[in-house]
Amino acid sequence: MSKNIFLPLVLIGLGYAFWQSPNFKEIAAGIAIFLFGMLSLEQGFKSFTGGMLDTILKKSTDKLYKSIGFGILSTSIMQSSSLVSVLTISFLGAGLLGLSQAIGIVFGANLGTTTGAWLVAAYGLKVDIAAYAMPMLVFGIILIFQKTTALKGLGYILTGLGFLFLGIHYMKDGFEAFKATIDLSSYSVGGYKGLFIFTFIGIFATVVMQSSHATLVLIITALAAGQISYENALALAIGANVGTTITAIIGAMSSNIEGKRLAAAHLIFNLVTGFIAIIFIYQIMYLVDYTALKFGIEDNDYTLKLAIFHTIFNTLGVVVMIPFINTLVAFLEKTLTTKPTGDEIDFDEVKYLNNSVLEFPDTAMAAIIRETKHLYDNTFEIICHGLNFKRSKLVSAMNLEEVIKEKYARKYIDIDKFYQHKIKNIYGEIIDFSAKAQSNMDAKYIEELYNLKLANRNLVEAVKNTKHLQKNIVKYSSHPNEYIKKEYFDIRLNLASLLRNINIIATTDEEDVTLLLLSKVRLHATKHDIVANGALDNLIRNRLITNEMATSLMNDSVYAYNISNKLANMAEILFIDKHSDLNKLHDELTIEQNDIDEILEKKD
Amino acid sequence: MGVKRFIQSVLESLNMKNFEHVGKKKSLKTLLQKLKKRRVQILSELEFETNQEKRDLIKEELSLITFHIKKGKEKLNELKNS
């Protein structure tokens, strides 16, 4: 109800204010144009960078100083710490970054945002920037209509800058004209009381505009027009720094737990920085005066002094927080965790898929690969436990016959329940995410994406086949007929060998080992097919098993064969690195069914 | 000049037109080397293994690796002649 009333009330209120004060209308229009410019600039950087951004990101964030440097540089170029924070949350969610690296970028982004203050204070107010805005808008719009993505991106950037400049111009004019009618500076409040009041105003303004950059420009233009006092402007700047975290918090809402941790880290960092700035405000102001004197900045040039203040207090925040990054990470990992469901088996959720990376094909693809590997892990666990093996023993060097004798549990697990809890939802999310990602991908990605979807389907089908197989394994593993018991023991043994080989393929870096084991898995699938190798005929002919047992054995042999092939197909897609030599040659060297038959014939 | 034509002319002027082909040959040679090394390793394992069941499994691995080496050599010759 309140939401429905809020928007019309705001619009009516603004309309009334515009009617009452044309100058206020000009300032508000300036803010609106400025924000529109930021949207355009963000759009430009997104389409301009494409997959390049994530490549750069991967290479330039492996050390803390690099992460901070990356944050400073990217925010200085893009002029939006919010965009950098939201992108960092996306990359973190996709598993391309660790939490401490991401925190480093956010720290850097806070420092990078100070360049905006410098640009506006030193350049935006002294030059008629509206004169630059017009040609930028014209060139930008022409480029937006071009087909090439890079030109289109450049068009959005130029248009964005044009609107930013125009917005600043309107804000500046509005405040200048305002001065003649109302003196806002008469509302200034001194001392710590004023500091707190204006800090909260700064927070509120930034939360509403969702851009500390816009708030900062507004503060600088108002300060230049003498509409706010220098001390109150400093408090507003501190508030803007705290308020800007709202964008990251909103961005993290759709992200996974890692994204939420980063948004919390951002909030903690900006709160601590703001707190330090408020406590030591007079010392920092002294430092600002001292720095301004050293750089030859006039004592009454408050806009430049505000830029110095912004830089000093953000730098101070980073310096104070750097030693505590690991403590902060540990604290966030301990306090922000996924909620337990209270169910016997926890519902597993996607770890790496995040809608905000959909626009970046390379990152989206990396997220899908990681999530598929997550699904593989769950599949591996379900098949192991479904066949009553201990996973830890299976992946060790322990003799396989001993592995299958050592049971995972007294009772076989309910595969269907595990499927519902650990497979179905993740599989659905991967398929849904892939469909969305596909619309932003070029042809070169489509084939890879199609193969990944196949790998996912293979995993799901392997679990379903295990479910069918489990019924008779339970029935015949303790059957008095030694022959049928032996056949089911062998099925389990062969599947244990398959799982061990697949696990080696998943973890090895040796290409020859991968190639050899993939062929071995395919060879074993045929070799152990009880219908093809004549073992079933032998059992029936000699009346060693009943007809009912023979039917079960025949069906289950097909299920076991399917599990082997599905997992081998999945491993070929998921575990052969796309940059490896083997990937280039796999089609030529892969083993075909006739090659397998030939090898088996020779053996006989 | 379009981007594709520009790349084409750069590749031609740097004599790199066949680079994909050359890359494949290099990758194949590297992989063949690794497979041959592995084959020697498997042969020595076979020499010292006395358990018949394990010997059968090693022989199976040997036939698979021999198959891949043979197939790899055939492909390499094909690439050399093309």
XYZ file of C-alpha atoms in Angstrom:
686
model
C 0.000 0.000 0.000
C 2.679 2.493 1.090
C 4.702 1.619 -2.009
C 1.725 2.458 -4.243
C 1.309 5.861 -2.636
C 5.011 6.729 -2.392
C 5.757 7.230 -6.102
C 2.737 9.464 -6.923
C 3.480 11.523 -3.786
C 7.108 12.035 -4.844
C 6.062 13.014 -8.369
C 3.408 15.450 -7.115
C 5.883 16.902 -4.599
C 8.517 17.402 -7.283
C 5.958 18.937 -9.663
C 4.914 21.429 -6.990
C 8.555 22.258 -6.196
C 9.302 22.834 -9.911
C 6.308 25.164 -10.159
C 7.414 27.078 -7.103
C 11.113 27.316 -8.007
C 12.434 27.209 -11.598
C 15.973 27.125 -10.163
C 15.259 23.969 -8.232
C 13.854 22.527 -11.483
C 17.154 23.315 -13.203
C 19.193 21.611 -10.468
C 16.915 18.557 -10.490
C 17.102 18.384 -14.295
C 20.891 18.575 -14.002
C 20.897 15.600 -11.594
C 18.555 13.650 -13.874
C 20.716 14.309 -16.942
C 23.847 13.423 -14.969
C 22.360 10.104 -13.821
C 21.193 9.350 -17.357
C 24.759 10.031 -18.513
C 26.059 7.507 -15.962
C 23.626 4.870 -17.241
C 24.812 5.491 -20.781
C 28.456 5.353 -19.686
C 27.862 2.010 -17.915
C 26.127 0.619 -20.997
C 29.075 1.749 -23.110
C 31.681 0.082 -20.931
C 29.673 -3.134 -20.795
C 29.385 -3.470 -24.576
C 32.844 -2.058 -25.221
C 34.748 -4.385 -22.950
C 32.774 -7.613 -23.479
C 34.956 -10.609 -22.671
C 38.081 -8.430 -22.460
C 37.219 -7.157 -18.983
C 37.165 -10.597 -17.394
C 40.476 -11.537 -19.069
C 42.093 -8.412 -17.636
C 40.418 -9.036 -14.282
C 41.784 -12.565 -13.991
C 45.335 -11.409 -14.724
C 45.394 -8.270 -12.623
C 43.954 -9.338 -9.296
C 46.211 -12.159 -8.126
C 47.864 -9.971 -5.444
C 46.289 -7.477 -3.030
C 48.182 -4.455 -4.344
C 47.158 -5.441 -7.875
C 43.505 -5.763 -6.821
C 43.583 -2.304 -5.236
C 45.378 -0.894 -8.304
C 42.788 -2.496 -10.552
C 39.979 -0.953 -8.492
C 41.570 2.517 -8.668
C 42.256 2.336 -12.401
C 38.942 0.855 -13.496
C 36.936 3.315 -11.383
C 39.014 6.262 -12.619
C 38.321 5.229 -16.223
C 34.673 4.306 -15.809
C 33.970 7.087 -13.281
C 31.625 4.804 -11.382
C 32.631 2.917 -8.262
C 29.133 1.439 -8.199
C 29.630 -0.189 -11.609
C 33.002 -1.583 -10.533
C 31.509 -2.896 -7.245
C 28.549 -4.539 -8.985
C 30.841 -6.099 -11.608
C 33.151 -7.360 -8.851
C 30.164 -8.979 -7.116
C 29.292 -10.684 -10.424
C 32.817 -11.992 -10.929
C 32.981 -13.120 -7.321
C 29.640 -14.884 -7.715
C 30.933 -16.613 -10.846
C 33.917 -17.876 -8.851
C 36.483 -15.924 -10.891
C 37.703 -14.022 -7.843
C 38.338 -14.800 -4.189
C 36.688 -12.711 -1.462
C 39.938 -11.020 -0.388
C 40.780 -10.114 -3.998
C 37.285 -8.690 -4.441
C 37.617 -6.680 -1.224
C 40.894 -5.285 -2.609
C 39.087 -4.126 -5.757
C 36.340 -2.455 -3.720
C 38.960 -0.640 -1.597
C 40.611 0.510 -4.827
C 37.259 1.586 -6.262
C 36.740 3.859 -3.258
C 40.069 5.518 -3.967
C 39.339 5.653 -7.692
C 36.128 7.544 -7.110
C 38.154 10.462 -5.741
C 39.391 11.165 -9.289
C 35.807 12.220 -10.112
C 35.928 14.835 -7.377
C 39.229 16.126 -8.739
C 37.956 16.305 -12.313
C 34.827 18.238 -11.399
C 36.559 20.516 -8.892
C 39.581 21.288 -11.041
C 38.089 21.228 -14.498
C 34.284 20.938 -14.514
C 33.627 24.231 -12.754
C 36.284 26.391 -14.335
C 35.683 25.535 -18.004
C 32.422 25.785 -19.915
C 32.016 22.047 -20.212
C 28.572 22.313 -21.819
C 30.435 23.452 -24.948
C 32.129 20.020 -25.055
C 28.916 18.197 -24.230
C 27.099 19.099 -27.455
C 29.577 17.647 -29.989
C 30.032 14.593 -27.748
C 26.292 13.958 -27.817
C 26.101 14.326 -31.597
C 29.102 12.063 -32.282
C 27.934 9.620 -29.633
C 24.442 9.243 -31.072
C 25.838 8.731 -34.603
C 28.121 5.971 -33.278
C 25.296 4.294 -31.290
C 23.510 3.667 -34.604
C 26.511 1.733 -35.985
C 26.416 -2.053 -36.226
C 29.883 -2.783 -34.810
C 29.731 -3.499 -31.064
C 32.936 -1.537 -30.360
C 31.674 1.572 -32.187
C 28.289 1.272 -30.508
C 30.060 1.015 -27.116
C 32.166 4.074 -27.926
C 28.961 5.890 -28.872
C 27.407 5.107 -25.487
C 30.564 6.297 -23.698
C 30.655 9.594 -25.623
C 26.932 10.150 -25.099
C 27.350 9.287 -21.422
C 30.170 11.816 -21.010
C 28.149 14.394 -22.921
C 25.188 13.982 -20.582
C 27.481 14.040 -17.519
C 28.941 17.370 -18.657
C 25.509 18.758 -19.470
C 24.179 17.629 -16.092
C 27.046 19.362 -14.267
C 26.386 22.531 -16.304
C 22.695 22.594 -15.316
C 23.455 21.917 -11.659
C 26.033 24.724 -11.653
C 23.635 27.191 -13.329
C 20.809 26.178 -11.015
C 22.831 26.827 -7.880
C 24.150 30.152 -9.248
C 20.599 31.344 -9.907
C 19.406 29.942 -6.586
C 21.897 32.160 -4.811
C 19.992 35.268 -5.915
C 16.714 34.088 -4.349
C 17.500 31.833 -1.391
C 20.650 31.533 0.669
C 20.853 27.840 1.598
C 24.066 28.494 3.511
C 21.966 30.168 6.225
C 20.781 26.634 7.109
C 24.323 25.474 7.799
C 24.949 23.932 11.205
C 28.308 24.061 12.916
C 30.196 21.624 15.157
C 29.657 17.871 15.574
C 25.857 18.345 15.429
C 26.126 19.749 11.902
C 28.603 17.051 10.998
C 26.166 14.275 11.874
C 23.123 16.001 10.309
C 24.886 16.601 7.001
C 26.473 13.137 6.984
C 22.962 11.671 7.167
C 21.774 14.031 4.410
C 24.712 12.813 2.291
C 23.780 9.182 2.958
C 20.121 9.853 2.098
C 20.921 11.760 -1.121
C 23.242 8.985 -2.333
C 20.777 6.226 -1.482
C 18.095 8.072 -3.492
C 20.372 8.805 -6.475
C 22.348 5.542 -6.128
C 25.496 7.381 -7.137
C 28.075 8.917 -4.831
C 29.536 10.535 -7.918
C 26.305 12.445 -8.565
C 26.087 13.466 -4.899
C 29.686 14.617 -4.929
C 29.160 16.722 -8.059
C 26.056 18.207 -6.464
C 28.064 19.028 -3.310
C 30.908 20.606 -5.283
C 28.586 22.729 -7.440
C 26.618 23.866 -4.370
C 29.875 24.612 -2.560
C 31.196 26.575 -5.540
C 28.008 28.656 -5.554
C 28.426 29.271 -1.817
C 25.128 27.529 -1.015
C 26.666 25.229 1.591
C 29.473 25.787 4.025
C 32.824 24.043 3.590
C 32.414 22.031 6.844
C 28.945 20.861 5.861
C 30.220 19.908 2.384
C 32.849 17.681 4.028
C 30.137 15.971 6.084
C 28.005 15.477 2.966
C 31.017 13.874 1.206
C 31.469 11.454 4.138
C 27.762 10.592 3.925
C 27.978 10.060 0.161
C 30.773 7.537 0.741
C 28.624 5.527 3.149
C 25.475 5.845 1.035
C 27.161 4.522 -2.103
C 27.271 1.018 -0.591
C 23.530 0.750 -1.268
C 24.237 -0.035 -4.965
C 26.482 -2.960 -4.027
C 23.917 -4.162 -1.467
C 21.157 -4.117 -4.116
C 23.523 -5.851 -6.578
C 24.334 -8.536 -4.004
C 20.681 -9.372 -3.341
C 20.514 -11.475 -6.503
C 24.024 -12.824 -5.921
C 25.168 -15.845 -3.951
C 26.606 -15.816 -0.426
C 30.024 -14.613 -1.639
C 28.434 -11.565 -3.266
C 26.545 -10.808 -0.059
C 29.796 -11.063 1.927
C 31.461 -8.564 -0.418
C 28.560 -6.106 -0.099
C 28.872 -6.434 3.688
C 32.647 -5.855 3.443
C 31.992 -2.734 1.353
C 29.509 -1.424 3.940
C 31.873 -2.177 6.861
C 34.798 -0.509 5.064
C 32.852 2.646 4.219
C 31.317 2.845 7.711
C 34.755 2.526 9.350
C 36.224 5.094 6.948
C 33.320 7.488 7.619
C 33.656 6.962 11.360
C 37.390 7.731 11.263
C 36.742 10.819 9.126
C 34.125 12.129 11.597
C 36.298 11.519 14.679
C 39.429 13.053 13.163
C 37.648 15.696 11.075
C 39.611 18.634 12.455
C 42.964 16.853 12.103
C 42.081 15.881 8.510
C 41.004 19.469 7.779
C 44.373 20.654 9.026
C 46.074 18.104 6.772
C 43.953 19.359 3.846
C 45.034 22.952 4.482
C 48.653 21.852 4.721
C 48.441 19.844 1.461
C 46.631 22.678 -0.323
C 49.377 25.087 0.738
C 52.068 22.689 -0.524
C 50.336 22.378 -3.921
C 49.768 26.112 -4.244
C 45.983 25.862 -3.930
C 44.400 29.063 -2.655
C 43.020 29.048 0.870
C 39.494 29.909 -0.278
C 39.380 27.385 -3.146
C 37.018 25.113 -1.210
C 36.067 22.878 -4.124
C 39.671 21.718 -4.641
C 40.094 21.411 -0.890
C 37.026 19.160 -0.823
C 38.680 16.966 -3.483
C 41.833 16.783 -1.321
C 39.703 15.892 1.714
C 37.927 13.154 -0.249
C 41.253 11.652 -1.324
C 42.828 11.862 2.151
C 39.977 10.263 4.042
C 39.559 7.453 1.504
C 43.303 6.755 1.514
C 43.249 6.775 5.302
C 40.408 4.231 5.262
C 42.316 1.885 2.923
C 45.540 2.186 4.955
C 43.682 1.450 8.206
C 41.728 -1.487 6.772
C 44.463 -3.304 4.783
C 45.962 -5.101 7.840
C 42.477 -6.365 8.744
C 41.471 -7.836 5.366
C 42.058 -11.458 6.437
C 40.238 -10.859 9.749
C 37.377 -9.268 7.817
C 37.187 -12.248 5.418
C 37.195 -14.712 8.341
C 34.518 -12.690 10.161
C 32.252 -12.533 7.091
C 32.681 -16.227 6.343
C 31.717 -17.040 9.905
C 28.756 -14.694 10.213
C 27.261 -14.837 6.714
C 26.512 -18.463 5.898
C 23.817 -20.268 3.939
C 20.826 -21.197 6.052
C 20.497 -24.876 6.935
C 17.121 -26.260 5.781
C 16.693 -28.542 8.769
C 16.106 -31.404 6.348
C 17.976 -34.718 6.635
C 19.711 -33.957 3.327
C 20.426 -30.270 2.733
C 19.024 -28.716 -0.424
C 22.033 -27.801 -2.524
C 21.868 -24.589 -4.500
C 23.800 -23.110 -7.404
C 27.110 -21.593 -6.369
C 28.391 -19.742 -9.404
C 25.456 -18.599 -11.534
C 24.662 -14.930 -11.199
C 22.424 -13.031 -13.611
C 24.702 -10.000 -13.553
C 27.402 -11.864 -15.544
C 25.000 -12.737 -18.379
C 26.249 -9.785 -20.405
C 29.860 -11.065 -20.324
C 30.109 -14.198 -22.499
C 33.482 -15.429 -21.163
C 32.452 -14.966 -17.546
C 29.016 -16.510 -18.138
C 30.706 -19.501 -19.796
C 33.188 -19.834 -16.911
C 30.280 -19.732 -14.452
C 28.421 -22.485 -16.353
C 31.561 -24.662 -16.455
C 32.089 -24.259 -12.697
C 28.448 -24.967 -11.941
C 28.549 -28.080 -14.148
C 31.588 -29.247 -12.180
C 29.565 -28.619 -9.019
C 26.782 -30.799 -10.488
C 29.423 -33.431 -11.341
C 30.576 -33.454 -7.703
C 27.024 -34.074 -6.521
C 26.484 -36.747 -9.189
C 29.693 -38.498 -8.192
C 28.646 -38.467 -4.546
C 25.145 -39.812 -5.305
C 26.415 -42.631 -7.540
C 29.073 -43.611 -4.962
C 26.624 -43.660 -2.077
C 23.824 -45.090 -4.226
C 26.022 -48.094 -4.977
C 27.065 -48.135 -1.313
C 30.734 -47.135 -1.745
C 32.639 -44.825 0.535
C 33.698 -41.914 -1.648
C 36.946 -41.294 0.229
C 37.985 -44.946 -0.201
C 36.992 -45.006 -3.857
C 39.216 -42.078 -4.779
C 42.125 -43.509 -2.773
C 44.582 -46.173 -3.983
C 42.759 -48.898 -2.004
C 42.081 -52.177 -3.762
C 38.673 -51.896 -5.470
C 37.325 -55.220 -4.214
C 37.994 -54.051 -0.664
C 36.358 -50.687 -1.452
C 33.081 -52.312 -2.464
C 33.114 -54.678 0.499
C 33.401 -51.739 2.911
C 29.849 -50.367 2.880
C 28.973 -46.652 3.044
C 25.823 -47.346 5.071
C 23.902 -50.342 6.384
C 20.902 -49.332 4.298
C 21.146 -48.170 0.688
C 20.417 -44.446 0.310
C 17.249 -43.086 -1.329
C 18.643 -41.864 -4.674
C 15.386 -40.178 -5.616
C 15.518 -37.999 -2.521
C 19.158 -37.107 -3.215
C 18.224 -36.333 -6.829
C 15.506 -33.927 -5.683
C 17.843 -32.242 -3.183
C 21.166 -32.116 -5.002
C 20.589 -32.419 -8.755
C 17.205 -31.302 -10.042
C 17.294 -27.679 -8.917
C 20.927 -27.080 -9.965
C 20.362 -28.713 -13.365
C 17.261 -26.566 -13.939
C 19.135 -23.398 -12.981
C 22.052 -24.251 -15.308
C 19.707 -24.810 -18.257
C 17.792 -21.615 -17.506
C 20.995 -19.576 -17.098
C 22.455 -21.047 -20.328
C 19.330 -20.088 -22.278
C 19.596 -16.511 -21.003
C 23.373 -16.338 -21.599
C 22.990 -17.657 -25.142
C 21.150 -14.507 -26.251
C 24.309 -12.446 -25.570
C 26.745 -14.890 -27.160
C 28.395 -15.026 -30.592
C 28.401 -18.168 -32.714
C 31.850 -19.174 -31.376
C 30.359 -19.719 -27.894
C 27.174 -21.481 -28.964
C 28.786 -24.841 -29.751
C 30.654 -24.879 -26.448
C 27.457 -23.992 -24.614
C 25.539 -26.732 -26.404
C 28.199 -29.268 -25.378
C 28.045 -28.086 -21.779
C 24.277 -28.575 -21.772
C 24.883 -32.108 -23.068
C 27.394 -32.727 -20.262
C 24.765 -31.655 -17.734
C 22.174 -33.943 -19.286
C 24.665 -36.828 -19.201
C 25.185 -36.282 -15.475
C 21.454 -36.243 -14.754
C 20.906 -39.388 -16.824
C 23.796 -41.154 -15.070
C 22.034 -40.542 -11.726
C 18.703 -41.770 -13.115
C 20.319 -44.951 -14.454
C 21.948 -45.532 -11.060
C 18.527 -45.238 -9.450
C 17.116 -47.973 -11.715
C 20.159 -50.154 -11.140
C 20.131 -49.788 -7.361
C 16.862 -51.702 -6.909
C 18.295 -55.024 -8.100
C 21.710 -54.415 -6.572
C 19.960 -54.290 -3.194
C 17.928 -57.380 -4.077
C 20.662 -59.618 -5.468
C 23.746 -58.527 -3.505
C 22.737 -60.834 -0.636
C 20.852 -63.431 -2.730
C 21.410 -67.137 -2.004
C 22.081 -67.791 -5.741
C 25.858 -67.373 -5.938
C 25.849 -66.803 -9.722
C 23.494 -63.830 -9.713
C 25.221 -62.477 -6.617
C 28.557 -62.656 -8.430
C 27.152 -60.837 -11.496
C 25.894 -57.946 -9.387
C 29.181 -57.864 -7.461
C 30.950 -57.488 -10.831
C 28.595 -54.730 -11.950
C 29.445 -52.804 -8.776
C 33.148 -53.552 -9.206
C 33.153 -52.292 -12.801
C 31.271 -49.164 -11.834
C 33.703 -48.551 -8.989
C 36.561 -48.809 -11.488
C 34.717 -46.414 -13.824
C 34.189 -43.848 -11.058
C 37.833 -44.057 -10.011
C 38.963 -43.450 -13.605
C 36.547 -40.554 -14.063
C 37.843 -39.016 -10.830
C 41.433 -39.294 -12.106
C 40.394 -37.647 -15.403
C 38.743 -34.845 -13.400
C 41.838 -34.174 -11.336
C 44.825 -34.864 -13.612
C 46.728 -32.350 -15.725
C 48.432 -35.077 -17.785
C 46.849 -35.100 -21.235
C 48.089 -38.593 -22.113
C 46.500 -39.948 -18.913
C 43.183 -38.305 -19.796
C 43.259 -39.735 -23.328
C 44.195 -43.207 -22.121
C 41.577 -43.317 -19.360
C 38.775 -42.046 -21.602
C 39.539 -44.868 -24.035
C 39.771 -47.332 -21.145
C 36.348 -46.279 -19.816
C 34.790 -46.802 -23.275
C 36.563 -50.141 -23.712
C 35.363 -51.370 -20.315
C 31.772 -50.352 -21.043
C 31.751 -52.747 -24.020
C 33.888 -55.411 -22.362
C 31.579 -55.672 -19.351
C 28.350 -55.573 -21.338
C 27.017 -58.938 -20.270
C 24.699 -59.230 -23.286
C 27.435 -58.482 -25.823
C 30.140 -60.633 -24.225
C 27.954 -63.765 -24.091
C 28.076 -64.213 -20.300
C 24.285 -63.882 -19.997
C 23.679 -66.558 -22.656
C 25.977 -68.874 -20.757
C 24.109 -68.363 -17.470
C 20.704 -68.964 -19.101
C 21.822 -71.973 -21.188
C 23.248 -73.732 -18.166
C 20.152 -72.799 -16.113
C 22.308 -71.146 -13.480
C 19.850 -68.265 -13.044
C 16.050 -68.003 -13.399
C 14.310 -66.183 -16.262
C 13.353 -63.372 -13.913
C 16.985 -62.963 -12.864
C 18.095 -62.993 -16.506
C 15.658 -60.212 -17.396
C 16.824 -58.135 -14.449
C 20.470 -58.747 -15.306
C 19.933 -57.819 -18.946
C 18.192 -54.544 -18.031
C 20.746 -53.681 -15.373
C 23.623 -54.392 -17.719
C 22.137 -51.728 -20.008
C 21.882 -49.281 -17.084
C 25.529 -49.915 -16.148
C 26.588 -49.490 -19.794
C 24.637 -46.222 -19.948
C 26.242 -44.894 -16.757
C 29.711 -45.593 -18.208
C 28.963 -43.928 -21.525
C 27.158 -40.938 -20.033
C 30.034 -40.245 -17.632
C 32.643 -40.724 -20.381
C 30.763 -38.310 -22.680
C 30.502 -35.801 -19.859
C 34.219 -36.130 -18.999
C 35.215 -35.510 -22.632
C 33.349 -32.191 -22.558
C 34.019 -31.045 -19.023
C 37.535 -32.177 -18.214
C 39.488 -31.602 -21.415
C 40.816 -28.065 -21.114
C 39.759 -26.031 -24.151
C 43.253 -24.531 -24.478
C 45.046 -27.906 -24.300
C 46.744 -29.831 -27.113
C 44.331 -32.673 -26.485
C 41.331 -30.468 -27.162
C 42.645 -29.603 -30.635
C 43.297 -33.264 -31.427
C 40.602 -35.067 -29.550
C 38.357 -35.677 -32.561
C 41.239 -37.250 -34.481
C 42.532 -39.434 -31.652
C 39.308 -40.536 -30.011
C 38.582 -44.254 -29.914
C 35.634 -45.470 -32.018
C 33.446 -48.519 -31.402
C 35.090 -50.471 -34.262
C 38.544 -49.746 -32.717
C 37.270 -51.089 -29.378
C 35.878 -54.224 -31.040
C 39.205 -54.736 -32.807
C 41.208 -54.445 -29.568
C 38.849 -56.821 -27.750
C 38.966 -59.341 -30.614
C 42.785 -59.328 -30.605
C 42.729 -59.968 -26.882
C 40.476 -62.979 -27.264
C 39.057 -2.809 -45.313
C 37.020 -5.164 -43.150
C 38.463 -6.664 -39.964
C 38.556 -10.177 -41.473
C 40.391 -8.991 -44.596
C 42.837 -7.015 -42.475
C 43.658 -10.089 -40.338
C 43.960 -12.182 -43.504
C 46.460 -9.772 -45.055
C 48.519 -9.539 -41.842
C 48.689 -13.344 -41.659
C 49.728 -13.512 -45.310
C 52.409 -10.836 -44.987
C 53.841 -12.529 -41.872
C 53.693 -15.899 -43.612
C 51.379 -17.188 -40.894
C 48.488 -18.267 -43.100
C 48.988 -21.879 -42.126
C 49.406 -21.237 -38.418
C 46.445 -23.339 -37.322
C 47.822 -26.271 -39.264
C 51.310 -25.728 -37.803
C 49.854 -25.438 -34.278
C 48.048 -28.747 -34.663
C 51.229 -30.483 -35.815
C 53.134 -29.121 -32.827
C 50.389 -30.192 -30.411
C 50.330 -33.667 -31.941
C 54.105 -34.051 -31.646
C 53.992 -33.033 -27.971
C 51.174 -35.460 -27.244
C 52.927 -38.290 -29.110
C 56.061 -37.728 -27.044
C 54.040 -37.996 -23.832
C 52.278 -41.149 -25.046
C 55.588 -42.787 -25.981
C 57.026 -42.004 -22.567
C 53.941 -43.489 -20.927
C 54.290 -46.609 -23.098
C 57.831 -47.177 -21.873
C 56.582 -46.788 -18.310
C 53.774 -49.337 -18.867
C 56.213 -51.815 -20.484
C 58.472 -51.699 -17.461
C 55.468 -52.207 -15.158
C 54.519 -55.286 -17.165
C 58.015 -56.664 -16.853
C 57.884 -56.695 -13.050
C 54.233 -57.690 -12.566
C 53.672 -61.332 -11.619
C 49.934 -61.341 -10.840
C 48.144 -62.615 -13.990
C 45.013 -60.506 -13.478
C 47.061 -57.327 -13.136
C 49.218 -58.329 -16.106
C 46.038 -58.560 -18.219
C 44.995 -55.089 -17.201
C 48.458 -53.675 -18.018
C 48.384 -55.430 -21.401
C 45.020 -53.827 -22.073
C 46.477 -50.391 -21.291
C 49.393 -51.201 -23.565
C 47.131 -52.048 -26.486
C 45.202 -48.789 -25.954
C 48.335 -46.659 -25.859
C 49.757 -48.452 -28.905
C 46.486 -47.718 -30.697
C 46.727 -43.993 -29.883
C 50.399 -43.776 -30.887
C 49.599 -45.462 -34.217
C 46.643 -43.182 -34.846
C 48.682 -40.115 -33.856
C 51.524 -41.033 -36.226
C 49.063 -41.527 -39.080
C 47.561 -38.097 -38.430
C 51.032 -36.511 -38.222
C 51.990 -37.946 -41.609
C 48.723 -36.698 -43.010
C 49.475 -33.195 -41.749
C 53.062 -33.314 -43.054
C 51.897 -34.319 -46.538
C 49.091 -31.748 -46.763
